[in-house]
Tab-separated table of C-alpha atoms in Angstrom:
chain	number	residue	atom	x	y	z
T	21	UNK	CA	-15.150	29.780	12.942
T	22	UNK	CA	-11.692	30.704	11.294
T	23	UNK	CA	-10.185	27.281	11.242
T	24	UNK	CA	-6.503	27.534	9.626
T	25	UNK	CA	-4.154	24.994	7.731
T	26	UNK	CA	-1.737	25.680	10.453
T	27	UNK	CA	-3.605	24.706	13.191
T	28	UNK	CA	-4.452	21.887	11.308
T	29	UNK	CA	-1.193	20.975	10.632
T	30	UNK	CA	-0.273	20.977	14.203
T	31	UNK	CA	-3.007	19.437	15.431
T	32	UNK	CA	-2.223	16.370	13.167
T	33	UNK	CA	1.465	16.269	14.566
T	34	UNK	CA	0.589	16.031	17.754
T	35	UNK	CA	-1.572	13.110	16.619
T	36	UNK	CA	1.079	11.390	15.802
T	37	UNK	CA	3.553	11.633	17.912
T	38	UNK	CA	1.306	12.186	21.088
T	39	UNK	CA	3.543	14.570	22.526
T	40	UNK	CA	3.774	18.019	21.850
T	41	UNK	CA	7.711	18.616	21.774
T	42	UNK	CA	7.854	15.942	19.489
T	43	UNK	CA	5.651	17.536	17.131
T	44	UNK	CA	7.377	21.032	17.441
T	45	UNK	CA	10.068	18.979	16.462
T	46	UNK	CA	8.645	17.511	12.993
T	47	UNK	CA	7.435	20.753	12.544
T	48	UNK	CA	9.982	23.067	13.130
T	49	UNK	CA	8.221	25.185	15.238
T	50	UNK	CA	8.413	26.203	19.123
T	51	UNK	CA	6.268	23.978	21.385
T	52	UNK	CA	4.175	26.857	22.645
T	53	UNK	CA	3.420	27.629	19.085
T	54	UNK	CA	2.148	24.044	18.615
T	55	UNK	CA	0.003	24.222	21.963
T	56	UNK	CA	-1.008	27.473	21.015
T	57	UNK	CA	-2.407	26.529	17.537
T	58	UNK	CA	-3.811	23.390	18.946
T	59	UNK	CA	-6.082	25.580	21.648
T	60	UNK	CA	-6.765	28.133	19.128
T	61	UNK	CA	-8.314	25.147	17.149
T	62	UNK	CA	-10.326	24.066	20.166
T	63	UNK	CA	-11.616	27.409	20.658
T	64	UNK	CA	-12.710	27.968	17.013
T	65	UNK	CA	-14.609	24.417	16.989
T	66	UNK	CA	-15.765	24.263	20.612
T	67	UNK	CA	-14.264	21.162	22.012
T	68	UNK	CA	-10.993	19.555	23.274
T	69	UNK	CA	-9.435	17.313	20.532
T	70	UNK	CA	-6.789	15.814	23.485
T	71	UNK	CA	-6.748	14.200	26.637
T	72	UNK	CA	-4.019	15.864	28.810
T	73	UNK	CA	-2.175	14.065	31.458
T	74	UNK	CA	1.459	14.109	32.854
T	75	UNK	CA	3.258	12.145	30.153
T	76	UNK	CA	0.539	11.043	28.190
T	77	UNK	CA	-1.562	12.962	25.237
T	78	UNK	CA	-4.138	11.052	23.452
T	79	UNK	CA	-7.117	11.761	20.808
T	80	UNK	CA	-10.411	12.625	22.392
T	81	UNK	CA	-13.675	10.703	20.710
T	82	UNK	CA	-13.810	14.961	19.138
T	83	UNK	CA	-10.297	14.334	18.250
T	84	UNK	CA	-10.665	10.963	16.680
T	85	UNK	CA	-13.557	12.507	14.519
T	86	UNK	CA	-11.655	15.416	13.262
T	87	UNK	CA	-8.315	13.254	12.106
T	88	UNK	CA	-9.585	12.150	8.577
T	89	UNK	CA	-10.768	15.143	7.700
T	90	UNK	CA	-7.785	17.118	8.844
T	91	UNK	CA	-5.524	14.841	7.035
T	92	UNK	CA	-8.107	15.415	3.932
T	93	UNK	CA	-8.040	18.733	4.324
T	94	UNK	CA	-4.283	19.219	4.787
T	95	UNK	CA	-3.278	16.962	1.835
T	96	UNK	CA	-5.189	18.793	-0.420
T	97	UNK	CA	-4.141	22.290	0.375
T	98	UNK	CA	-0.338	20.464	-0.290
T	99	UNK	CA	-1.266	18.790	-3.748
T	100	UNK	CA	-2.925	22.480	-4.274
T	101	UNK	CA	-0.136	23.748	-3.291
T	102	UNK	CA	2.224	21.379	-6.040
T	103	UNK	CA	0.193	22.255	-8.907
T	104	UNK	CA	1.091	25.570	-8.347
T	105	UNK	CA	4.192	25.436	-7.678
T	106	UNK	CA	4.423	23.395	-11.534
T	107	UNK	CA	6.139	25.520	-13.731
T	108	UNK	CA	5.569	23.649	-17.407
T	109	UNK	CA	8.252	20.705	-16.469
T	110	UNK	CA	8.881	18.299	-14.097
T	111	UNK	CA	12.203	19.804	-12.769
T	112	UNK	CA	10.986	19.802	-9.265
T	113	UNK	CA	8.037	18.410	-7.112
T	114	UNK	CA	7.107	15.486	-4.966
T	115	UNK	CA	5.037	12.391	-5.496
T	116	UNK	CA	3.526	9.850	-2.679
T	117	UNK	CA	3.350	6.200	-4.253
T	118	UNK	CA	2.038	3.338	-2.692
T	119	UNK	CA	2.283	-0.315	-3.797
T	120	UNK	CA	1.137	-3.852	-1.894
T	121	UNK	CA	4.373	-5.608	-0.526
T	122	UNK	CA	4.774	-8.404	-3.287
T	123	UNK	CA	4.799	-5.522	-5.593
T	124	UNK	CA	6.996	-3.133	-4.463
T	125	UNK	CA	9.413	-6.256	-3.996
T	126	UNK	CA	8.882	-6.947	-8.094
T	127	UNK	CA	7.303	-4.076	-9.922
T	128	UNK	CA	7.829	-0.555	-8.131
T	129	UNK	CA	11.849	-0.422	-8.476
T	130	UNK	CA	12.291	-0.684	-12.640
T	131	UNK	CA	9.278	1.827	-12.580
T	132	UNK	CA	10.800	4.140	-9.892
T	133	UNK	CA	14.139	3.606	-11.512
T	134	UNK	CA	12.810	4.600	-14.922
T	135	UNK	CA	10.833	7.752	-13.556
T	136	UNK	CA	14.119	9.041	-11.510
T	137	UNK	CA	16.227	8.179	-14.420
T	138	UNK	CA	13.368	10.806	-16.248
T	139	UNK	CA	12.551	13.124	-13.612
T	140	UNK	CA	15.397	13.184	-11.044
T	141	UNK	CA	14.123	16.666	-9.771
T	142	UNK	CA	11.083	14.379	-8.088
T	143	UNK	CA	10.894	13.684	-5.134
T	144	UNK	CA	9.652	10.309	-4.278
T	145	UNK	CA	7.838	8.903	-1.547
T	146	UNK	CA	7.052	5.136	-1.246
T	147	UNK	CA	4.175	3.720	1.093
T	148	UNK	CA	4.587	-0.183	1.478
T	149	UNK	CA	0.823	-1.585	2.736
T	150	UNK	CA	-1.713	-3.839	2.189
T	151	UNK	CA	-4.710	-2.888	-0.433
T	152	UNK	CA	-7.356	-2.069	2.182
T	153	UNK	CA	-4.444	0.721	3.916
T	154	UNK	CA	-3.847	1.822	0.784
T	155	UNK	CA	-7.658	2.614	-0.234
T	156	UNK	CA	-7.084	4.695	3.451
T	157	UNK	CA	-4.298	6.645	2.122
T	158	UNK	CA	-5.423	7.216	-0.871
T	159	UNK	CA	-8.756	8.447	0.447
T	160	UNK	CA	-6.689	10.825	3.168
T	161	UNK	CA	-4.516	12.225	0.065
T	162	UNK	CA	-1.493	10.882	1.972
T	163	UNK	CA	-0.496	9.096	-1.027
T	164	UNK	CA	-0.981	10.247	-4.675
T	165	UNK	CA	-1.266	7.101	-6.674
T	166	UNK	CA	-1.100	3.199	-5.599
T	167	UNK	CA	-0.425	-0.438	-7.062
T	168	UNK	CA	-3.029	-2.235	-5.303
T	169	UNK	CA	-4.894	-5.499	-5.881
T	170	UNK	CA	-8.994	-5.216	-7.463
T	171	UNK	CA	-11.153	-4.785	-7.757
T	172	UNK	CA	-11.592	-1.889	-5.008
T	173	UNK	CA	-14.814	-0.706	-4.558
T	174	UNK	CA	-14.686	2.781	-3.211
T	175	UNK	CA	-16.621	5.947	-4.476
T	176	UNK	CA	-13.595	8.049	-4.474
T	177	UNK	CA	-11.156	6.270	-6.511
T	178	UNK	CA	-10.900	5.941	-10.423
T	179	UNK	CA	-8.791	2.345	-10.676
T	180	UNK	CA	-7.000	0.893	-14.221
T	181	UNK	CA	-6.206	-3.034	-14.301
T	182	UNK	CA	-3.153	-3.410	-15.526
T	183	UNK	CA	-2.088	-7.028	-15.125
T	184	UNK	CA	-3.719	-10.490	-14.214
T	185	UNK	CA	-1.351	-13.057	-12.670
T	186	UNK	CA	-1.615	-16.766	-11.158
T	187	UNK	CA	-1.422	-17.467	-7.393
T	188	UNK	CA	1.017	-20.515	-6.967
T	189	UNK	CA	1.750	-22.999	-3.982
T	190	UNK	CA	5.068	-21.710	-3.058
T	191	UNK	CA	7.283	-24.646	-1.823
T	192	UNK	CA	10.620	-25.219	-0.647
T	193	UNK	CA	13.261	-27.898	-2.844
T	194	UNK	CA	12.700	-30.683	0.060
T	195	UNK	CA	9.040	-30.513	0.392
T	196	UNK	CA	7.004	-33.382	-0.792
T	197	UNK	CA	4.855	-31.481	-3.352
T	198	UNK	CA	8.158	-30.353	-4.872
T	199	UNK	CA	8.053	-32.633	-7.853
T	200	UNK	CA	4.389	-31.617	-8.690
T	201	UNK	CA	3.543	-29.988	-11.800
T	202	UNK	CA	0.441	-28.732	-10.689
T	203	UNK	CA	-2.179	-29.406	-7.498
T	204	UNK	CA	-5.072	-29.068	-6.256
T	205	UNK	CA	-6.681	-26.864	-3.304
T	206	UNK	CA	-8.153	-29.945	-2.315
T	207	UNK	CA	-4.513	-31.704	-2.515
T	208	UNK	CA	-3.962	-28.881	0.325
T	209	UNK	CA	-6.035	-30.828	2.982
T	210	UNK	CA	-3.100	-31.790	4.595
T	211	UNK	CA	-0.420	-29.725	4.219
T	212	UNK	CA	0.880	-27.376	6.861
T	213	UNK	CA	0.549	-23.707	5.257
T	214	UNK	CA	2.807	-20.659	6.276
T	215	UNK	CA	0.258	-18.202	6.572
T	216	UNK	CA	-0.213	-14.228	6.349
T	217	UNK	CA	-1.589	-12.530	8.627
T	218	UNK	CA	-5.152	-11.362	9.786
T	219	UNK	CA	-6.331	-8.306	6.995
T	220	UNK	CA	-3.894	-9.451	4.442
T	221	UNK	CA	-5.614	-9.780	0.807
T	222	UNK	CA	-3.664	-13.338	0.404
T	223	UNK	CA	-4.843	-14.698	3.791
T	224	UNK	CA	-8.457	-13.962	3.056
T	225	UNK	CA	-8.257	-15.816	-0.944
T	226	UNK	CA	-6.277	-18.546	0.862
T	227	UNK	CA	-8.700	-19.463	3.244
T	228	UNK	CA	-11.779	-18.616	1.017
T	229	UNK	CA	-10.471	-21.559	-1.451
T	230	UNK	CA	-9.578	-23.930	0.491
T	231	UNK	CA	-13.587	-23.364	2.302
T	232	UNK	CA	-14.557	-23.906	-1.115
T	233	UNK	CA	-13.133	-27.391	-1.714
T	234	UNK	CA	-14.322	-28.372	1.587
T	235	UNK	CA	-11.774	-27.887	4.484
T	236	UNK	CA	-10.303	-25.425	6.896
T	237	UNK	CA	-6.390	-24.464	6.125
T	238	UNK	CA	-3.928	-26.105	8.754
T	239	UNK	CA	-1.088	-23.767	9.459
T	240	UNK	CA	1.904	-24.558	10.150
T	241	UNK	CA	2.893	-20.841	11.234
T	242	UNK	CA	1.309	-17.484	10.651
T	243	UNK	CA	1.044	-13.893	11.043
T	244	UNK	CA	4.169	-13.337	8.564
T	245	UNK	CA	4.170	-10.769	6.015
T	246	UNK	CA	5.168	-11.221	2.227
T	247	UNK	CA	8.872	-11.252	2.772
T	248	UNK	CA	8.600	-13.201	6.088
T	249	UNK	CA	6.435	-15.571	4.578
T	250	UNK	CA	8.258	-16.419	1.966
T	251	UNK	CA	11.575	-17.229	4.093
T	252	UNK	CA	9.792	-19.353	6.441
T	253	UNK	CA	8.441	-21.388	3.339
T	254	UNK	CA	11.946	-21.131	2.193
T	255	UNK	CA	12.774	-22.821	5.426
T	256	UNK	CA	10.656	-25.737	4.790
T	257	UNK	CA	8.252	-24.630	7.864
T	258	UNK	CA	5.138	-25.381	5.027
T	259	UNK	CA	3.922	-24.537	1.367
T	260	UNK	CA	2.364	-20.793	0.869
T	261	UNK	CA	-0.064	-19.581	-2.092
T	262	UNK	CA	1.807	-16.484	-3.411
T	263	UNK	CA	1.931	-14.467	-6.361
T	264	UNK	CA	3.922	-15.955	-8.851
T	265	UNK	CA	5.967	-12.525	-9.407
T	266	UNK	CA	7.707	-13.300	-5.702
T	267	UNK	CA	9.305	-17.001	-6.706
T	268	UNK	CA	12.450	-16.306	-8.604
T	269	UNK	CA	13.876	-19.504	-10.494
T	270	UNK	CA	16.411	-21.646	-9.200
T	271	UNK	CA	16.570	-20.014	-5.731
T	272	UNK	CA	15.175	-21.560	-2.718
T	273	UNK	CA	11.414	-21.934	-3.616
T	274	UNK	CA	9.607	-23.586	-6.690
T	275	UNK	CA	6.205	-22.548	-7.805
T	276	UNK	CA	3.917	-25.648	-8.051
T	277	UNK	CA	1.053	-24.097	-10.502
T	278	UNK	CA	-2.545	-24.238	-9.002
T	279	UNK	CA	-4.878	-27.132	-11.524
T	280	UNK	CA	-7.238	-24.550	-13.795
T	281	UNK	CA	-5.713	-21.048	-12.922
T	282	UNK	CA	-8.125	-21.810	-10.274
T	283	UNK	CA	-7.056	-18.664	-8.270
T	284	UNK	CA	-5.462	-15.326	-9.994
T	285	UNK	CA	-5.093	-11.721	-8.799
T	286	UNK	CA	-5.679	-8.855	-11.020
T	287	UNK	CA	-3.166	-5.677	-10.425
T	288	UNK	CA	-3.685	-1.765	-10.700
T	289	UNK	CA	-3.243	1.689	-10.604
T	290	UNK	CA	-5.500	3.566	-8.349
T	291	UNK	CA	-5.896	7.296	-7.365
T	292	UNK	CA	-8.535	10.151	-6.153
T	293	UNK	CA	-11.002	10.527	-8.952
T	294	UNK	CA	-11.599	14.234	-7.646
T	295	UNK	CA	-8.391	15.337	-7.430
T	296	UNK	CA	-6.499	16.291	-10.802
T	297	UNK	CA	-3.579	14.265	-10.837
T	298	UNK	CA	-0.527	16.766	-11.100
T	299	UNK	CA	2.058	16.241	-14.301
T	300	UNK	CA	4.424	13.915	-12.477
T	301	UNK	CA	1.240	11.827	-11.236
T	302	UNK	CA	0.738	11.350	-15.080
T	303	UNK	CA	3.681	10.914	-16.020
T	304	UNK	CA	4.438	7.871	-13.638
T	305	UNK	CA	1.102	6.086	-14.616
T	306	UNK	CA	2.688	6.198	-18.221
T	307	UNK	CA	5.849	4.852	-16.958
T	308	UNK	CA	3.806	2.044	-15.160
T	309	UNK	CA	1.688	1.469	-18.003
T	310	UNK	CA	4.974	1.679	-20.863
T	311	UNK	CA	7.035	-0.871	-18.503
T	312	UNK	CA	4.009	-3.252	-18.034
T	313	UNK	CA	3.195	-3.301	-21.824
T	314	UNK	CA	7.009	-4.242	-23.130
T	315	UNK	CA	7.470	-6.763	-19.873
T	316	UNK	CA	10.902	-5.420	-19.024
T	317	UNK	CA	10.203	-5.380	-15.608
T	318	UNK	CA	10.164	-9.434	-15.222
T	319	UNK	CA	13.011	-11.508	-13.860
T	320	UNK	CA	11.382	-14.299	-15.403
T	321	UNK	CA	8.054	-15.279	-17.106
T	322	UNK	CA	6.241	-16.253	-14.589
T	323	UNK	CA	2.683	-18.652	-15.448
T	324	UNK	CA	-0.502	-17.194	-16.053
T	325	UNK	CA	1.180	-13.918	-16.230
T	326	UNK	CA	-1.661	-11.410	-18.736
T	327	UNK	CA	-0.940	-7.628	-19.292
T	328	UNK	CA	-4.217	-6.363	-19.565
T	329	UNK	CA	-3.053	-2.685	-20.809
């Protein structure tokens, strides 16, 4: 079995797209090139990776198997590919970056301003997902480094907390908690929450606290993500518990702080532990870690707020 990068390649473009002039397309190839690397691929591993019908292409359970590894596979040959390619400096090269929405709303553009400002020869690729999708990416090499939410627990990754902040009740200026210093997640019995929706880290701490002072959340809407959520709440449609990075003074939403810090979320860098991270990967963690430390990054000062690094 001979199994090459560019069947590889193709085969994950057709993936995607499911259609094979599509992926021609991405890859700037002729669609019988892309069909034939795909069937050279099935040859060399003994089994059809798609389902072929008029207008239709999808994965076959072989196919399905094959995709992480194939992305594996592929982004490592790349990132081999980069280091290589490094000639002493940072004039040129490419970097994958993912960050958690609330944080690529607050913390990712002074840090990818500084870095460009530094490096302008980078390129820069952003990935905007939850924590759990970004553990995926990471683990696929799709993305180099992340801002995500820990702890994660994953073999693969090497992770570095970098700040601890407070969850807030997010509420707009004519709600009736508005005047409230602090509450309660038991004062939260009653009151209509925007929520986020299903697999989002938020949703899951929301819900856990308020099962821990004794009740099931009521929402008053849900299935929003950070941005969505937050202009719904905005709108007066219910409170949210949010990160208090994402409530900027004096605009439509106050942060009522939660009694006891009872709920905090601790933010980091994560990337591949077996995978060397190339010079710009380093020198972006030092531009995350520099900007956390001297808190230039903040709008505001925001409660509860601890830079662990």
């Amino acid at each position: 079995m001979s199994v090459q990068v560019g069947q590889l390649r193709a085969f994950l473009a057709v993936a995607e797209r499911r259609h094979f002039t599509r992926a021609a397309r991405d890859l700037g190839i002729a669609q019988p090139s892309v069909s034939a690397h795909v069937r050279r691929l099935e040859a060399d591993l003994g089994t059809e990776l798609f389902h072929r019908t008029k207008g239709n292409v999808s994965l076959t359970p072989a196919g399905e198997t094959l995709l992480p590894f194939a992305r594996r596979i592929v982004a490592d040959v790349d990132a081999a590919g980069a280091e290589l390619r490094e000639v002493g400096d940072l004039a040129r090269g490419r970097l994958a970056l993912g960050a958690t929405p609330s944080l690529a709303a607050t913390l990712l553009p002074p840090v990818l301003a500084r870095f460009h400002a530094a490096y302008p020869g980078i390129e820069l690729v952003v990935r905007e997902a939850g924590s759990r999708d970004l553990v995926a990416a990471l683990e696929e090499g799709t993305v180099d480094l992340a801002l995500v939410i820990l702890p994660v627990r994953h073999d693969v990754l090497e992770t570095q907390a970098l700040v601890r902040e407070e969850l807030v009740l997010a509420v707009a200026r004519s709600h009736p908690l508005v005047s409230r210093r602090t509450v309660n997640v038991a004062d939260l019995r009653d009151v209509p929450l925007v929520m986020f929706r299903e697999g989002y880290d938020l949703r899951v701490v929301t819900e856990a606290a308020c099962r821990a002072a004794g009740f099931a959340p009521t929402f008053a809407v849900e299935g929003g993500e950070m941005d969505g959520v937050l202009r719904l709440t905005a709108a007066g449609l219910g409170a949210a518990i949010v990160p208090s990075l994402v409530i900027e003074p004096h605009r439509a939403l106050k942060a009522v702080r939660i009694a006891g810090s009872a709920l905090t979320r601790t933010i980091g860098l994560a990337h591949r532990r077996d995978r060397r991270l190339s010079r710009a990967g380093q020198e972006l963690v030092e531009t995350v870690r520099a900007l956390v430390r001297d808190r230039s990054w903040l709008k505001t000062s925001p409660p509860g707020l601890t830079v662990l690094r």
